[in-house]
CSV table of C-alpha atoms in Angstrom, one decimal:
chain,number,residue,atom,x,y,z
V,235,MET,CA,-30.7,-18.3,-24.5
V,236,GLU,CA,-27.6,-19.0,-22.4
V,237,LEU,CA,-27.8,-17.9,-18.8
V,238,ILE,CA,-25.0,-15.7,-17.7
V,239,LYS,CA,-23.5,-17.0,-14.4
V,240,LYS,CA,-23.4,-14.5,-11.6
V,241,ILE,CA,-19.8,-13.6,-10.6
V,242,HIS,CA,-18.8,-12.6,-7.0
V,243,VAL,CA,-15.4,-10.9,-7.1
V,244,GLY,CA,-13.2,-10.5,-4.1
V,245,ILE,CA,-11.2,-7.2,-4.2
V,246,VAL,CA,-7.8,-7.0,-2.5
V,247,CYS,CA,-5.9,-3.8,-2.0
V,248,ASP,CA,-3.5,-2.1,0.4
V,249,GLN,CA,-5.5,-1.9,3.7
V,250,PHE,CA,-3.5,1.3,4.6
V,251,GLY,CA,-3.6,2.8,1.1
V,252,ASN,CA,-6.0,5.7,2.0
V,253,LEU,CA,-3.4,7.0,4.6
V,254,ASP,CA,-1.2,7.9,1.6
V,255,ARG,CA,-4.0,8.0,-1.1
V,256,GLY,CA,-2.8,7.9,-4.6
V,257,GLY,CA,-3.7,6.5,-8.1
V,258,ALA,CA,-3.9,2.9,-6.9
V,259,GLU,CA,-6.7,3.8,-4.4
V,260,VAL,CA,-8.6,5.9,-6.9
V,261,GLN,CA,-8.3,3.0,-9.3
V,262,VAL,CA,-9.8,0.6,-6.8
V,263,ASP,CA,-12.7,2.9,-5.9
V,264,ASN,CA,-13.7,3.6,-9.4
V,265,THR,CA,-13.3,0.0,-10.6
V,266,LEU,CA,-15.6,-1.2,-7.8
V,267,ASN,CA,-18.2,1.5,-8.5
V,268,ALA,CA,-18.2,0.6,-12.2
V,269,LEU,CA,-18.2,-3.2,-11.7
V,270,ASN,CA,-21.2,-2.9,-9.3
V,271,LYS,CA,-23.2,-1.3,-12.1
V,272,ILE,CA,-22.9,-4.4,-14.3
V,273,GLY,CA,-25.6,-7.0,-14.1
V,274,GLY,CA,-24.6,-10.3,-12.6
V,275,ILE,CA,-21.4,-8.9,-11.0
V,276,THR,CA,-21.0,-8.4,-7.2
V,277,THR,CA,-17.9,-7.2,-5.4
V,278,GLU,CA,-16.7,-7.4,-1.9
V,279,LEU,CA,-13.5,-6.0,-0.3
V,280,ILE,CA,-11.5,-8.8,1.4
V,281,SER,CA,-10.4,-7.7,4.9
V,282,SER,CA,-9.5,-9.1,8.3
V,283,GLN,CA,-13.2,-9.8,8.7
V,284,THR,CA,-13.4,-12.2,5.7
V,285,LYS,CA,-13.8,-15.7,7.0
V,286,GLU,CA,-14.5,-17.8,3.9
V,287,LEU,CA,-12.8,-17.6,0.5
V,288,GLU,CA,-14.8,-20.3,-1.3
V,289,ARG,CA,-17.8,-18.0,-1.8
V,290,PHE,CA,-15.7,-15.9,-4.2
V,291,ASP,CA,-15.6,-16.9,-7.9
V,292,ILE,CA,-12.5,-14.9,-8.6
V,293,ILE,CA,-10.1,-12.6,-6.6
V,294,HIS,CA,-8.8,-9.3,-8.0
V,295,PHE,CA,-5.6,-7.9,-6.5
V,296,PHE,CA,-4.7,-4.2,-6.9
V,297,LYS,CA,-0.9,-3.6,-6.7
V,298,SER,CA,2.0,-6.0,-6.8
V,299,SER,CA,2.6,-6.3,-3.1
V,300,ILE,CA,4.5,-9.1,-1.4
V,301,GLY,CA,2.1,-8.3,1.6
V,302,PHE,CA,-0.5,-10.4,-0.3
V,303,SER,CA,1.6,-13.5,-0.1
V,304,THR,CA,-0.3,-15.3,2.7
V,305,LEU,CA,-3.6,-14.9,0.8
V,306,VAL,CA,-2.0,-15.9,-2.5
V,307,ASN,CA,-0.8,-19.2,-0.9
V,308,LEU,CA,-4.3,-19.9,0.3
V,309,LEU,CA,-5.8,-19.2,-3.1
V,310,ILE,CA,-3.3,-21.5,-4.8
V,311,LYS,CA,-4.1,-24.3,-2.3
V,312,LYS,CA,-7.9,-23.8,-2.7
V,313,LYS,CA,-7.6,-23.5,-6.5
V,314,ILE,CA,-9.5,-20.2,-6.5
V,315,PRO,CA,-8.5,-18.2,-9.5
V,316,TYR,CA,-7.1,-14.6,-9.1
V,317,VAL,CA,-6.0,-11.7,-11.3
V,318,VAL,CA,-3.7,-8.8,-10.6
V,319,SER,CA,-3.9,-5.2,-11.7
V,320,THR,CA,-0.1,-5.0,-11.4
V,321,ILE,CA,0.4,-1.2,-10.8
V,322,ILE,CA,4.2,-1.5,-10.9
V,323,PHE,CA,6.7,0.5,-12.9
V,324,PRO,CA,10.3,1.2,-11.8
V,325,GLU,CA,11.6,4.7,-11.3
V,326,ASN,CA,15.0,3.4,-12.4
V,327,TYR,CA,14.2,0.9,-15.2
V,328,PHE,CA,17.6,-0.6,-15.8
V,329,PHE,CA,18.5,-0.8,-12.1
V,330,ASP,CA,15.2,-2.6,-11.3
V,331,LEU,CA,15.6,-4.8,-14.4
V,332,LEU,CA,19.0,-5.9,-13.0
V,333,LYS,CA,17.6,-6.3,-9.4
V,334,TYR,CA,14.6,-8.4,-10.5
V,335,GLY,CA,16.7,-10.3,-13.1
V,336,VAL,CA,19.4,-11.3,-10.5
V,337,GLY,CA,16.7,-12.1,-7.9
V,338,HIS,CA,14.7,-14.3,-10.3
V,339,TYR,CA,17.4,-16.2,-12.2
V,340,ILE,CA,20.1,-16.9,-9.5
V,341,PRO,CA,18.9,-20.0,-7.6
V,342,ILE,CA,20.2,-18.9,-4.2
V,343,VAL,CA,18.9,-15.3,-4.5
V,344,ASN,CA,15.4,-16.3,-5.6
V,345,LYS,CA,14.7,-17.9,-2.3
V,346,ILE,CA,14.8,-14.4,-0.7
V,347,SER,CA,11.3,-13.6,0.5
V,348,TRP,CA,10.6,-10.5,-1.5
V,349,VAL,CA,11.8,-12.1,-4.8
V,350,LYS,CA,10.0,-15.4,-4.1
V,351,PHE,CA,6.7,-13.7,-3.1
V,352,GLN,CA,6.7,-11.1,-5.9
V,353,TYR,CA,7.0,-13.8,-8.5
V,354,MET,CA,4.6,-16.1,-6.8
V,355,LEU,CA,1.9,-13.4,-7.0
V,356,TRP,CA,2.5,-12.8,-10.8
V,357,GLU,CA,3.2,-16.4,-11.9
V,358,ASN,CA,0.2,-18.0,-10.3
V,359,ALA,CA,-2.3,-15.4,-11.6
V,360,ALA,CA,-4.8,-16.3,-14.2
V,361,MET,CA,-4.2,-12.9,-15.8
V,362,LEU,CA,-2.2,-9.8,-15.3
V,363,PHE,CA,-3.6,-6.3,-16.0
V,364,PRO,CA,-0.9,-3.7,-16.5
V,365,ASN,CA,-2.0,-0.1,-17.2
V,366,THR,CA,0.3,0.6,-20.0
V,367,ASP,CA,2.4,-1.0,-22.7
V,368,LYS,CA,5.6,0.0,-20.9
V,369,GLU,CA,4.4,-1.7,-17.7
V,370,LEU,CA,3.7,-5.0,-19.7
V,371,GLN,CA,7.2,-4.7,-21.2
V,372,PHE,CA,8.8,-4.4,-17.8
V,373,LEU,CA,7.0,-7.5,-16.7
V,374,ARG,CA,8.1,-9.4,-19.7
V,375,ASP,CA,11.7,-8.1,-19.3
V,376,VAL,CA,11.9,-9.5,-15.8
V,377,GLY,CA,10.8,-12.9,-17.0
V,378,VAL,CA,7.1,-12.9,-16.2
V,379,LYS,CA,5.3,-15.0,-18.8
V,380,THR,CA,1.7,-15.0,-17.3
V,381,PRO,CA,-1.0,-14.1,-19.8
V,382,ALA,CA,-1.6,-10.4,-19.7
V,383,ARG,CA,-4.0,-7.7,-21.1
V,384,ILE,CA,-3.4,-4.0,-20.9
V,385,ILE,CA,-6.4,-2.5,-19.2
V,386,PRO,CA,-6.0,1.3,-18.8
V,387,ASN,CA,-6.7,3.7,-15.9
V,388,GLY,CA,-10.0,5.6,-16.4
V,389,LEU,CA,-12.2,8.6,-15.8
V,390,VAL,CA,-15.7,9.0,-14.3
V,391,VAL,CA,-16.9,10.8,-17.4
V,392,ASP,CA,-20.5,11.5,-16.4
V,393,GLU,CA,-19.4,12.9,-13.0
V,394,MET,CA,-16.8,15.2,-14.6
V,395,ASP,CA,-19.4,16.6,-17.1
V,396,SER,CA,-22.0,17.2,-14.4
V,397,LEU,CA,-19.9,18.4,-11.5
V,398,ALA,CA,-17.2,20.6,-12.9
V,399,ASP,CA,-17.8,24.2,-11.7
V,400,GLU,CA,-15.2,26.8,-12.7
V,401,GLU,CA,-17.1,29.5,-10.9
V,402,ALA,CA,-17.1,27.6,-7.7
V,403,PHE,CA,-13.3,27.3,-8.0
V,404,TYR,CA,-13.0,31.1,-8.6
V,405,GLU,CA,-15.3,31.8,-5.6
V,406,GLN,CA,-13.0,29.9,-3.3
V,407,PHE,CA,-9.8,31.2,-4.9
V,408,PRO,CA,-10.7,34.7,-6.2
V,409,PHE,CA,-7.0,35.7,-6.7
V,410,LEU,CA,-6.8,33.2,-9.6
V,411,ARG,CA,-9.7,34.7,-11.6
V,412,ASN,CA,-8.5,35.9,-15.0
V,413,GLU,CA,-5.0,34.5,-14.3
V,414,THR,CA,-2.9,32.5,-16.7
V,415,PHE,CA,-1.6,29.7,-14.6
V,416,VAL,CA,0.0,26.2,-14.7
V,417,LEU,CA,-1.8,23.6,-12.7
V,418,ASN,CA,-0.3,20.6,-10.9
V,419,VAL,CA,-2.6,18.1,-9.1
V,420,ALA,CA,-0.5,15.6,-7.1
V,421,ARG,CA,0.5,15.0,-3.6
V,422,ILE,CA,3.7,16.8,-2.7
V,423,ASP,CA,6.3,14.2,-3.1
V,424,LYS,CA,9.8,13.9,-4.4
V,425,ARG,CA,8.6,11.6,-7.2
V,426,LYS,CA,6.1,14.2,-8.3
V,427,ASN,CA,9.1,16.6,-9.0
V,428,GLN,CA,7.2,19.8,-8.0
V,429,ALA,CA,10.4,21.6,-7.0
V,430,ARG,CA,11.7,21.5,-10.6
V,431,LEU,CA,8.2,22.6,-11.9
V,432,VAL,CA,8.1,25.6,-9.5
V,433,GLN,CA,11.7,26.6,-10.5
V,434,ALA,CA,10.8,26.4,-14.2
V,435,CYS,CA,7.7,28.5,-13.7
V,436,LYS,CA,9.7,31.1,-11.7
V,437,GLU,CA,12.1,31.4,-14.6
V,438,LEU,CA,9.2,31.7,-17.0
V,439,ASP,CA,7.5,34.2,-14.7
V,440,ILE,CA,4.2,32.3,-14.8
V,441,PRO,CA,2.0,31.5,-11.8
V,442,VAL,CA,1.8,27.8,-10.7
V,443,VAL,CA,-0.9,26.2,-8.7
V,444,ILE,CA,-0.4,23.0,-6.8
V,445,ILE,CA,-3.3,21.0,-5.4
V,446,GLY,CA,-2.6,17.9,-3.2
V,447,ASN,CA,-1.7,16.5,0.2
V,448,ASN,CA,1.7,17.4,1.6
V,449,ILE,CA,3.2,14.0,2.4
V,450,ASP,CA,6.8,14.9,2.1
V,451,PRO,CA,7.9,17.8,4.4
V,452,GLN,CA,11.4,17.8,3.0
V,453,GLU,CA,10.2,18.3,-0.6
V,454,TYR,CA,7.8,20.9,0.6
V,455,ALA,CA,10.7,22.8,2.3
V,456,LYS,CA,12.6,22.5,-0.9
V,457,ILE,CA,9.7,24.1,-2.8
V,458,GLN,CA,9.4,26.9,-0.3
V,459,LYS,CA,13.1,27.7,-0.5
V,460,ILE,CA,12.7,28.6,-4.2
V,461,ASP,CA,10.8,31.6,-2.7
V,462,TYR,CA,8.4,32.1,-5.7
V,463,SER,CA,5.7,34.7,-5.0
V,464,LYS,CA,3.5,33.3,-7.8
V,465,LEU,CA,3.4,29.8,-6.4
V,466,HIS,CA,-0.1,29.0,-4.9
V,467,TYR,CA,-0.2,25.8,-2.8
V,468,LEU,CA,-3.9,25.2,-2.2
V,469,GLY,CA,-3.6,21.9,-0.2
V,470,PRO,CA,-5.9,19.0,-1.1
V,471,ILE,CA,-9.3,19.7,-2.6
V,472,PHE,CA,-11.8,16.9,-1.9
V,473,GLU,CA,-14.9,18.6,-3.4
V,474,LYS,CA,-15.0,17.4,-6.9
V,475,ARG,CA,-17.0,20.3,-8.4
V,476,ILE,CA,-14.2,22.6,-7.2
V,477,LEU,CA,-11.4,20.2,-8.2
V,478,PHE,CA,-12.8,19.8,-11.7
V,479,GLY,CA,-13.4,23.5,-11.8
V,480,ALA,CA,-9.7,24.0,-11.3
V,481,TYR,CA,-9.0,22.0,-14.5
V,482,LYS,CA,-11.4,24.2,-16.4
V,483,ALA,CA,-9.8,27.4,-15.0
V,484,CYS,CA,-6.2,26.5,-15.6
V,485,THR,CA,-4.3,27.5,-18.7
V,486,LEU,CA,-2.1,24.4,-18.8
V,487,PHE,CA,-1.5,21.2,-16.8
V,488,CYS,CA,2.0,20.0,-15.9
V,489,LEU,CA,3.0,16.7,-14.3
V,490,PRO,CA,6.8,16.2,-14.7
V,491,SER,CA,7.1,13.3,-12.3
V,492,THR,CA,9.8,10.7,-12.3
V,493,MET,CA,7.2,8.4,-13.8
V,494,GLU,CA,3.4,8.1,-14.3
V,495,THR,CA,1.1,5.3,-15.4
V,496,PRO,CA,-0.3,7.6,-16.7
V,497,GLY,CA,-1.4,10.1,-14.0
V,498,ILE,CA,-5.2,10.3,-13.6
V,499,ALA,CA,-5.0,14.0,-12.9
V,500,ALA,CA,-3.4,14.6,-16.3
V,501,MET,CA,-6.2,12.5,-17.9
V,502,GLU,CA,-8.7,14.6,-16.1
V,503,ALA,CA,-7.1,17.9,-17.4
V,504,ALA,CA,-7.0,16.5,-20.9
V,505,TYR,CA,-10.7,15.6,-20.6
V,506,PHE,CA,-11.3,19.4,-20.4
V,507,ASN,CA,-9.2,20.0,-23.5
V,508,LYS,CA,-6.3,21.5,-21.5
V,509,PRO,CA,-2.7,21.3,-22.8
V,510,VAL,CA,-0.7,18.7,-21.0
V,511,VAL,CA,3.0,18.7,-20.2
V,512,ILE,CA,4.0,15.3,-18.7
V,513,THR,CA,6.8,13.0,-18.0
V,514,LYS,CA,7.9,10.7,-20.8
V,515,TYR,CA,8.5,7.8,-18.3
V,516,GLY,CA,6.0,5.1,-17.3
V,517,GLY,CA,3.8,4.7,-20.4
V,518,THR,CA,2.2,8.1,-20.7
V,519,GLU,CA,2.3,8.1,-24.5
V,520,TYR,CA,0.0,5.1,-24.5
V,521,TYR,CA,-2.7,7.5,-23.3
V,522,PHE,CA,-2.0,10.8,-24.7
V,523,LYS,CA,-0.5,9.9,-28.1
V,524,ASP,CA,0.7,13.0,-29.9
V,525,LYS,CA,-1.5,15.3,-27.9
V,526,ALA,CA,0.9,16.0,-25.0
V,527,TYR,CA,4.4,17.4,-24.6
V,528,TYR,CA,6.7,14.8,-23.1
V,529,VAL,CA,9.6,15.8,-20.9
V,530,ASP,CA,12.5,14.3,-19.1
V,531,TRP,CA,11.8,15.0,-15.4
V,532,ARG,CA,15.5,15.6,-14.7
V,533,SER,CA,15.6,18.6,-17.1
V,534,LYS,CA,14.3,21.9,-15.9
V,535,GLU,CA,15.0,23.3,-19.3
V,536,GLU,CA,12.8,20.6,-21.0
V,537,ILE,CA,10.0,21.5,-18.6
V,538,LYS,CA,10.2,25.2,-19.5
V,539,LYS,CA,10.4,24.4,-23.2
V,540,GLY,CA,7.3,22.1,-22.8
V,541,ILE,CA,5.3,24.8,-20.9
V,542,ASN,CA,6.2,27.4,-23.5
V,543,ALA,CA,5.3,25.2,-26.4
V,544,MET,CA,1.9,24.1,-25.0
V,545,LEU,CA,0.9,27.7,-23.8
V,546,SER,CA,0.7,28.5,-27.5
V,547,ASN,CA,-1.4,25.4,-28.1
V,548,GLN,CA,-4.7,26.5,-26.5
V,549,SER,CA,-6.9,25.0,-29.2
V,550,ILE,CA,-6.0,21.4,-28.4
V,551,GLN,CA,-8.8,18.9,-28.4
V,552,THR,CA,-8.3,15.9,-26.2
V,553,LYS,CA,-11.7,15.3,-24.7
V,554,GLU,CA,-12.7,12.7,-27.4
V,555,LEU,CA,-9.4,10.8,-26.9
V,556,MET,CA,-10.1,10.7,-23.1
V,557,GLN,CA,-13.7,9.6,-23.4
V,558,GLN,CA,-12.5,6.0,-24.5
V,559,TYR,CA,-11.2,5.7,-20.9
V,560,SER,CA,-14.6,5.8,-19.2
V,561,TRP,CA,-14.7,3.5,-16.1
V,562,ASP,CA,-17.8,1.9,-17.4
V,563,LYS,CA,-15.9,0.7,-20.6
V,564,ILE,CA,-12.9,-0.4,-18.5
V,565,ALA,CA,-15.1,-2.4,-16.1
V,566,GLU,CA,-16.6,-4.2,-19.1
V,567,MET,CA,-13.0,-5.2,-20.1
V,568,TYR,CA,-12.5,-6.7,-16.6
V,569,VAL,CA,-15.7,-8.6,-16.7
V,570,ASP,CA,-14.9,-10.0,-20.2
V,571,GLU,CA,-11.7,-11.5,-18.7
V,572,TYR,CA,-13.4,-12.8,-15.6
V,573,ARG,CA,-15.8,-14.7,-17.8
V,574,LYS,CA,-13.1,-16.1,-20.0
V,575,ILE,CA,-11.1,-17.4,-16.9
V,576,LEU,CA,-14.2,-18.9,-15.2
V,577,LYS,CA,-15.4,-20.5,-18.4
């Protein structure tokens, strides 16, 4: 019987990410938890306290950040393999395509630090892990030829089943009991496009509930200016049984962002068989197939049309589709690639 070599994985992420916590930080936390449940795998966050790289078998970067360039240079010199969960997708596809293309292919321009370091991260990796087919296509379109495998974002399935408590949500927010309402779980941010969502709901005369940190005061002021009495901003909810209870309580989930890859909150809502209206940009169709309504974020009318269409689609069944995105299954995908690289 072949002995399976133990693998010690160094994890690199944005050290300030939790100050503006988003999908990348959730992805890191859940990946680590799932990897640590696999026999023969140990993980460790690389930080300013890390004094030796040689004890790691492989390094896993989360995000395509030029801030990782010093570490990447060291890994190349020491011949320690690394992989990258790229977590990158442009808000303006064709502008970014031009920007990266010019930066990469014109000899003088490709010496500029951000271009040089960005491509250094991608091109010296043993493997890239985009979250969607569109993200992979973007990397190919800007000239990145590094081997890649699409590894999706995921859900903590067992936790969702055991913790979701609709009654706890109603106890904290009793005014929403027996209400038909649209739910949006996302930090308040221009990219999340909540102002158009609120305006669409106002014109449809349907309550809208937003859960998330307010990181963009200007966007929040824009939302308040709409002056919609049926808007309920609940702030962030950190207690998972109440957050998951909100998904169970809502009538419909809407995430009309400028782009999502794919929006973990939308996956969570779909796990509870809630109709989903979501942006068409970023690779969302890779996850939701024909089970969601896709909208152009710039069109309030499309958002309204999507909400109307999905309100009449209350029998939708998406839990089984989402179950394939269990973090345990995703961690096994990563380990499969680590082993191939180290072999």
